[in-house]
Amino acid sequence: MEMKTIMQKAFNEQMGKENESAYIYLALSAQCEAMDLKGMAKWLRVQGDEELEHAMKFYTHLADRNAKIAFEKIDKPKAAPNTPLGVFEAAYEHEKYITKCIHELVDLANKHNDPEALSFLDWFVNEQIEEEKSTRDIVKKLEMAKGNISALLMLDKMLGERKGD
Ligand SMILES: [Fe+2]
Ligand SMILES: [Fe+2]
């Protein structure tokens, strides 16, 4: 089914937000590099790579449906918080924002009767549960580790084991 202009626009905007997410995660990763928390830096870098994949899913959906592909301006990321807890709180808050965006897209696809978009968005609805969970779990662990350097370093090591480049 041909994609309505309003749906094309919303999908292009979300593609922009996923690319922006990659940029935000890379900024958070760079902050961890600066704090010598290499494992956390790695985890955030891999997370950023996944965001690029999310952006490409939107790109492919638009391309497959012969829709117009348009690119959004991506702002410079905000200065990253200067504590590991602050960094992961920022990641968690960002994921909650993205979840809200995905839910708004679902509402829009319902309103404009776009079953293909709805089917496509199902994956993202589930993915966001995972995205919120993984960032929230790290926030909780960092809260528990507060002031305990060896617990922090152990968590850093553990997060550095995440697979990816
Ligand atoms: Fe994403
Ligand atoms: Fe994400």
Coordinates of N, CA and C and ligand atoms in Angstrom, one line a residue:
M1 N 0.8 -1.2 0.0 CA 0.0 0.0 0.0 C 0.9 1.2 0.0
E2 N 0.5 2.2 -0.8 CA 1.3 3.5 -0.8 C 1.2 4.2 0.5
M3 N 2.4 4.7 0.9 CA 2.5 5.3 2.2 C 2.0 6.7 2.1
K4 N 1.1 7.1 3.0 CA 0.6 8.5 3.1 C 1.8 9.5 3.4
T5 N 1.7 10.7 2.8 CA 2.7 11.7 3.0 C 3.0 11.9 4.5
I6 N 2.0 12.0 5.3 CA 2.2 12.2 6.7 C 2.9 11.1 7.4
M7 N 2.7 9.8 6.9 CA 3.4 8.7 7.5 C 4.9 8.7 7.0
Q8 N 5.1 9.1 5.7 CA 6.5 9.2 5.2 C 7.3 10.2 6.0
K9 N 6.6 11.3 6.3 CA 7.3 12.4 7.0 C 7.7 11.9 8.5
A10 N 6.7 11.2 9.1 CA 6.9 10.7 10.5 C 8.0 9.6 10.5
F11 N 8.1 8.8 9.5 CA 9.1 7.8 9.4 C 10.5 8.4 9.1
N12 N 10.5 9.4 8.3 CA 11.8 10.1 8.0 C 12.3 10.8 9.3
E13 N 11.4 11.4 10.1 CA 11.8 12.0 11.3 C 12.3 11.0 12.3
Q14 N 11.7 9.8 12.4 CA 12.2 8.8 13.3 C 13.5 8.3 12.8
M15 N 13.7 8.2 11.5 CA 15.0 7.7 11.0 C 16.1 8.8 11.6
G16 N 15.7 10.0 11.5 CA 16.6 11.1 12.0 C 16.9 10.9 13.5
K17 N 15.9 10.6 14.3 CA 16.0 10.4 15.7 C 16.9 9.2 16.0
E18 N 16.8 8.1 15.2 CA 17.6 7.0 15.5 C 19.1 7.3 15.2
N19 N 19.3 8.1 14.1 CA 20.7 8.5 13.8 C 21.2 9.4 14.9
E20 N 20.3 10.3 15.4 CA 20.7 11.2 16.4 C 21.1 10.4 17.7
S21 N 20.3 9.3 17.9 CA 20.6 8.4 19.1 C 22.0 7.9 19.0
A22 N 22.4 7.5 17.8 CA 23.8 7.0 17.6 C 24.8 8.0 18.0
Y23 N 24.5 9.3 17.6 CA 25.4 10.4 17.9 C 25.5 10.6 19.5
I24 N 24.3 10.6 20.1 CA 24.2 10.8 21.5 C 25.0 9.7 22.3
Y25 N 24.8 8.4 21.9 CA 25.5 7.3 22.5 C 27.0 7.5 22.3
L26 N 27.4 7.9 21.1 CA 28.9 8.1 20.9 C 29.4 9.2 21.8
A27 N 28.6 10.3 22.0 CA 29.1 11.3 22.9 C 29.2 10.8 24.4
L28 N 28.2 10.0 24.8 CA 28.3 9.4 26.1 C 29.5 8.4 26.2
S29 N 29.8 7.7 25.1 CA 30.9 6.8 25.1 C 32.2 7.6 25.2
A30 N 32.3 8.7 24.5 CA 33.5 9.5 24.5 C 33.8 10.0 26.0
Q31 N 32.7 10.3 26.7 CA 32.8 10.8 28.1 C 33.4 9.7 28.9
C32 N 32.9 8.5 28.7 CA 33.5 7.3 29.5 C 35.0 7.1 29.1
E33 N 35.3 7.3 27.9 CA 36.7 7.2 27.5 C 37.5 8.2 28.3
A34 N 37.0 9.4 28.4 CA 37.7 10.5 29.1 C 37.8 10.1 30.6
M35 N 36.9 9.4 31.1 CA 36.9 9.0 32.6 C 37.7 7.7 32.8
D36 N 38.3 7.2 31.7 CA 39.0 5.9 31.7 C 38.2 4.7 32.1
L37 N 36.9 4.8 31.8 CA 36.0 3.6 32.0 C 35.8 3.0 30.6
K38 N 36.8 2.2 30.2 CA 36.8 1.7 28.8 C 35.7 0.7 28.5
G39 N 35.3 -0.1 29.6 CA 34.2 -1.1 29.3 C 32.9 -0.4 29.1
M40 N 32.6 0.7 29.9 CA 31.4 1.4 29.7 C 31.4 2.1 28.3
A41 N 32.6 2.7 28.0 CA 32.8 3.3 26.7 C 32.4 2.3 25.5
K42 N 32.9 1.1 25.7 CA 32.7 0.1 24.7 C 31.2 -0.2 24.6
W43 N 30.6 -0.4 25.7 CA 29.1 -0.8 25.7 C 28.3 0.3 25.0
L44 N 28.6 1.5 25.3 CA 27.9 2.7 24.7 C 28.2 2.8 23.2
R45 N 29.4 2.5 22.8 CA 29.7 2.5 21.4 C 29.0 1.5 20.6
V46 N 28.9 0.3 21.2 CA 28.1 -0.8 20.5 C 26.6 -0.4 20.5
Q47 N 26.2 0.2 21.5 CA 24.8 0.7 21.6 C 24.5 1.7 20.4
G48 N 25.5 2.6 20.3 CA 25.4 3.5 19.2 C 25.3 2.9 17.8
D49 N 26.1 1.8 17.6 CA 26.1 1.1 16.4 C 24.7 0.5 16.1
E50 N 24.1 0.0 17.2 CA 22.7 -0.6 17.1 C 21.7 0.5 16.6
E51 N 21.9 1.7 17.1 CA 21.0 2.8 16.7 C 21.1 3.1 15.2
L52 N 22.3 3.0 14.7 CA 22.5 3.2 13.2 C 21.7 2.1 12.5
E53 N 21.7 0.9 13.0 CA 20.9 -0.2 12.4 C 19.4 0.1 12.5
H54 N 19.0 0.7 13.6 CA 17.5 1.1 13.8 C 17.2 2.1 12.7
A55 N 18.1 3.1 12.5 CA 17.8 4.1 11.5 C 17.7 3.4 10.1
M56 N 18.5 2.4 9.8 CA 18.5 1.8 8.5 C 17.2 0.9 8.3
K57 N 16.6 0.5 9.4 CA 15.4 -0.2 9.3 C 14.3 0.7 8.8
F58 N 14.3 1.9 9.3 CA 13.3 2.9 8.8 C 13.6 3.3 7.3
Y59 N 14.9 3.4 7.0 CA 15.3 3.7 5.6 C 14.8 2.6 4.7
T60 N 15.0 1.4 5.1 CA 14.6 0.3 4.2 C 13.1 0.2 4.0
H61 N 12.4 0.4 5.1 CA 10.9 0.4 5.0 C 10.5 1.5 4.0
L62 N 11.0 2.7 4.1 CA 10.7 3.8 3.2 C 11.0 3.4 1.8
A63 N 12.2 2.9 1.6 CA 12.7 2.5 0.3 C 11.8 1.4 -0.3
D64 N 11.5 0.4 0.5 CA 10.7 -0.8 0.0 C 9.3 -0.4 -0.4
R65 N 8.8 0.7 0.2 CA 7.4 1.1 -0.1 C 7.4 2.3 -1.1
N66 N 8.6 2.5 -1.7 CA 8.7 3.5 -2.7 C 8.3 4.9 -2.2
A67 N 8.7 5.2 -0.9 CA 8.4 6.4 -0.3 C 9.6 7.4 -0.4
K68 N 9.3 8.6 -0.2 CA 10.4 9.6 -0.3 C 11.3 9.5 1.0
I69 N 12.6 9.4 0.7 CA 13.5 9.4 1.9 C 14.1 10.8 2.0
A70 N 14.0 11.3 3.2 CA 14.6 12.7 3.5 C 15.4 12.7 4.7
F71 N 16.4 13.5 4.8 CA 17.3 13.5 6.0 C 17.1 14.7 6.9
E72 N 17.1 14.5 8.1 CA 16.9 15.5 9.1 C 18.3 16.1 9.5
K73 N 18.3 17.3 10.0 CA 19.5 17.9 10.6 C 19.7 17.2 11.9
I74 N 20.9 16.9 12.2 CA 21.2 16.3 13.5 C 22.1 17.3 14.3
D75 N 21.5 17.6 15.5 CA 22.2 18.6 16.4 C 23.4 18.0 17.0
K76 N 24.3 18.8 17.4 CA 25.5 18.5 18.2 C 24.9 17.9 19.5
P77 N 25.5 16.7 20.0 CA 25.0 16.2 21.3 C 25.3 17.2 22.4
K78 N 24.4 17.1 23.4 CA 24.6 17.9 24.6 C 25.8 17.5 25.4
A79 N 26.4 18.3 26.2 CA 27.6 17.9 26.9 C 27.2 16.8 27.8
A80 N 28.0 15.7 27.8 CA 27.7 14.5 28.6 C 27.9 14.8 30.1
P81 N 27.1 14.1 30.9 CA 27.3 14.2 32.4 C 28.7 13.7 32.8
N82 N 29.2 14.2 33.8 CA 30.6 13.8 34.1 C 30.8 12.7 35.2
T83 N 29.7 12.0 35.4 CA 29.8 10.8 36.3 C 29.3 9.6 35.5
P84 N 29.7 8.4 35.8 CA 29.2 7.2 35.1 C 27.6 7.1 35.4
L85 N 27.2 7.4 36.6 CA 25.8 7.3 36.9 C 25.0 8.3 36.0
G86 N 25.6 9.5 35.9 CA 24.9 10.6 35.1 C 24.8 10.1 33.7
V87 N 25.9 9.5 33.2 CA 25.9 9.1 31.8 C 24.8 8.1 31.5
F88 N 24.7 7.1 32.4 CA 23.7 6.0 32.1 C 22.2 6.5 32.4
E89 N 22.1 7.5 33.4 CA 20.8 8.1 33.6 C 20.4 8.8 32.3
A90 N 21.3 9.5 31.7 CA 21.0 10.2 30.4 C 20.6 9.2 29.3
A91 N 21.3 8.1 29.3 CA 20.9 7.0 28.3 C 19.5 6.5 28.5
Y92 N 19.2 6.2 29.8 CA 17.9 5.7 30.2 C 16.8 6.8 29.8
E93 N 17.0 8.0 30.2 CA 16.1 9.1 29.8 C 15.8 9.2 28.3
H94 N 16.9 9.1 27.6 CA 16.8 9.1 26.1 C 16.0 8.0 25.6
E95 N 16.2 6.8 26.1 CA 15.4 5.6 25.7 C 13.9 5.8 26.0
K96 N 13.6 6.4 27.1 CA 12.2 6.6 27.5 C 11.6 7.6 26.5
Y97 N 12.4 8.6 26.1 CA 11.9 9.5 25.1 C 11.6 8.8 23.7
I98 N 12.6 7.9 23.3 CA 12.4 7.2 22.1 C 11.2 6.3 22.1
T99 N 11.0 5.7 23.3 CA 9.8 4.8 23.4 C 8.5 5.6 23.1
K100 N 8.5 6.8 23.7 CA 7.3 7.7 23.5 C 7.2 8.0 22.0
C101 N 8.3 8.3 21.3 CA 8.2 8.6 19.9 C 7.6 7.4 19.1
I102 N 8.1 6.2 19.5 CA 7.6 5.0 18.8 C 6.1 4.8 19.0
H103 N 5.7 5.0 20.3 CA 4.3 4.9 20.6 C 3.4 5.9 19.8
E104 N 4.0 7.1 19.7 CA 3.3 8.1 18.9 C 3.2 7.7 17.4
L105 N 4.2 7.1 16.9 CA 4.2 6.6 15.5 C 3.1 5.5 15.4
V106 N 3.0 4.6 16.4 CA 1.9 3.6 16.3 C 0.6 4.2 16.3
D107 N 0.4 5.2 17.1 CA -0.9 6.0 17.1 C -1.2 6.6 15.8
L108 N -0.2 7.2 15.2 CA -0.3 7.8 13.9 C -0.7 6.7 12.8
A109 N 0.0 5.6 12.8 CA -0.2 4.5 11.9 C -1.6 4.0 12.0
N110 N -2.1 3.9 13.2 CA -3.5 3.5 13.5 C -4.5 4.5 12.9
K111 N -4.2 5.7 13.2 CA -5.1 6.8 12.8 C -5.2 6.9 11.2
H112 N -4.1 6.6 10.6 CA -4.0 6.7 9.1 C -4.1 5.3 8.4
N113 N -4.5 4.3 9.2 CA -4.8 3.0 8.7 C -3.7 2.5 7.8
D114 N -2.5 2.3 8.4 CA -1.4 1.8 7.7 C -0.9 0.5 8.3
P115 N -1.5 -0.6 7.9 CA -1.1 -1.9 8.5 C 0.4 -2.3 8.3
E116 N 1.0 -2.0 7.2 CA 2.4 -2.3 7.0 C 3.3 -1.6 8.0
A117 N 2.9 -0.3 8.2 CA 3.7 0.5 9.2 C 3.5 -0.1 10.6
L118 N 2.3 -0.5 10.9 CA 2.0 -1.1 12.2 C 2.8 -2.4 12.4
S119 N 2.8 -3.2 11.4 CA 3.5 -4.5 11.5 C 5.0 -4.2 11.7
F120 N 5.5 -3.3 11.0 CA 7.0 -2.9 11.1 C 7.3 -2.3 12.5
L121 N 6.4 -1.5 13.0 CA 6.6 -0.8 14.3 C 6.6 -1.8 15.5
D122 N 5.9 -2.9 15.3 CA 5.8 -4.0 16.3 C 7.2 -4.3 16.9
W123 N 8.2 -4.5 15.9 CA 9.5 -4.8 16.3 C 10.1 -3.7 17.3
F124 N 9.8 -2.5 16.9 CA 10.4 -1.4 17.7 C 9.7 -1.2 19.1
V125 N 8.4 -1.6 19.1 CA 7.7 -1.5 20.4 C 8.4 -2.5 21.4
N126 N 8.7 -3.7 20.9 CA 9.4 -4.7 21.7 C 10.8 -4.3 22.0
E127 N 11.5 -3.8 21.0 CA 12.9 -3.4 21.2 C 13.0 -2.4 22.3
Q128 N 12.1 -1.4 22.3 CA 12.2 -0.4 23.3 C 12.0 -0.9 24.7
I129 N 11.3 -2.0 24.9 CA 11.2 -2.6 26.3 C 12.6 -3.0 26.7
E130 N 13.3 -3.6 25.7 CA 14.7 -4.1 25.9 C 15.7 -2.9 26.2
E131 N 15.5 -1.9 25.4 CA 16.4 -0.7 25.5 C 16.2 0.0 26.8
E132 N 15.0 0.1 27.3 CA 14.8 0.7 28.6 C 15.3 -0.2 29.7
K133 N 15.1 -1.5 29.6 CA 15.5 -2.4 30.6 C 17.0 -2.4 30.7
S134 N 17.7 -2.5 29.6 CA 19.2 -2.6 29.7 C 19.8 -1.4 30.3
T135 N 19.3 -0.2 29.9 CA 19.9 1.1 30.5 C 19.5 1.2 31.9
R136 N 18.2 0.9 32.3 CA 17.7 1.0 33.6 C 18.5 0.1 34.6
D137 N 18.8 -1.1 34.1 CA 19.6 -2.1 34.9 C 21.0 -1.6 35.3
I138 N 21.6 -0.9 34.3 CA 22.9 -0.4 34.6 C 22.8 0.8 35.5
V139 N 21.8 1.7 35.4 CA 21.6 2.8 36.4 C 21.5 2.2 37.8
K140 N 20.7 1.1 37.9 CA 20.5 0.5 39.3 C 21.8 0.0 39.8
K141 N 22.6 -0.7 39.0 CA 23.8 -1.2 39.4 C 24.8 -0.1 39.9
L142 N 24.8 1.0 39.1 CA 25.7 2.1 39.4 C 25.2 2.8 40.7
E143 N 23.9 2.8 41.0 CA 23.4 3.3 42.2 C 23.9 2.5 43.4
M144 N 23.9 1.2 43.2 CA 24.4 0.2 44.2 C 25.9 0.4 44.5
A145 N 26.6 0.6 43.4 CA 28.1 0.7 43.5 C 28.6 2.1 44.0
K146 N 27.7 3.0 44.2 CA 28.0 4.4 44.5 C 29.1 4.4 45.6
G147 N 30.2 5.1 45.2 CA 31.3 5.3 46.2 C 32.3 4.1 46.3
N148 N 31.9 3.0 45.7 CA 32.7 1.8 45.8 C 33.5 1.5 44.5
I149 N 34.8 1.9 44.5 CA 35.6 1.9 43.3 C 35.7 0.5 42.8
S150 N 35.9 -0.5 43.6 CA 36.1 -1.9 43.1 C 34.8 -2.4 42.4
A151 N 33.7 -2.0 43.0 CA 32.4 -2.4 42.4 C 32.2 -1.7 41.0
L152 N 32.6 -0.5 40.9 CA 32.6 0.3 39.7 C 33.4 -0.3 38.6
L153 N 34.7 -0.7 39.0 CA 35.6 -1.3 38.0 C 35.1 -2.7 37.6
M154 N 34.5 -3.4 38.5 CA 34.0 -4.7 38.1 C 32.8 -4.5 37.1
L155 N 32.0 -3.6 37.3 CA 30.9 -3.3 36.4 C 31.4 -2.8 35.1
D156 N 32.5 -2.0 35.1 CA 33.1 -1.5 33.9 C 33.6 -2.7 33.0
K157 N 34.3 -3.7 33.7 CA 34.8 -4.8 33.1 C 33.7 -5.7 32.4
M158 N 32.6 -5.9 33.2 CA 31.5 -6.6 32.7 C 30.8 -6.0 31.5
L159 N 30.7 -4.7 31.5 CA 30.0 -4.0 30.4 C 30.9 -4.0 29.1
G160 N 32.2 -4.1 29.4 CA 33.2 -4.2 28.3 C 33.1 -5.5 27.5
E161 N 32.5 -6.5 28.1 CA 32.4 -7.8 27.4 C 31.3 -7.8 26.4
R162 N 30.5 -6.7 26.3 CA 29.5 -6.7 25.3 C 30.1 -6.9 23.9
K163 N 29.4 -7.8 23.1 CA 29.9 -8.1 21.8 C 29.7 -7.0 20.8
G164 N 30.6 -6.8 19.9 CA 30.5 -5.7 18.9 C 31.9 -5.1 18.7
D165 N 31.9 -4.2 17.8 CA 33.3 -3.5 17.5 C 33.6 -2.5 18.5
Ligands
FE1 FE 16.8 2.9 18.6
FE2 FE 17.9 2.7 21.7

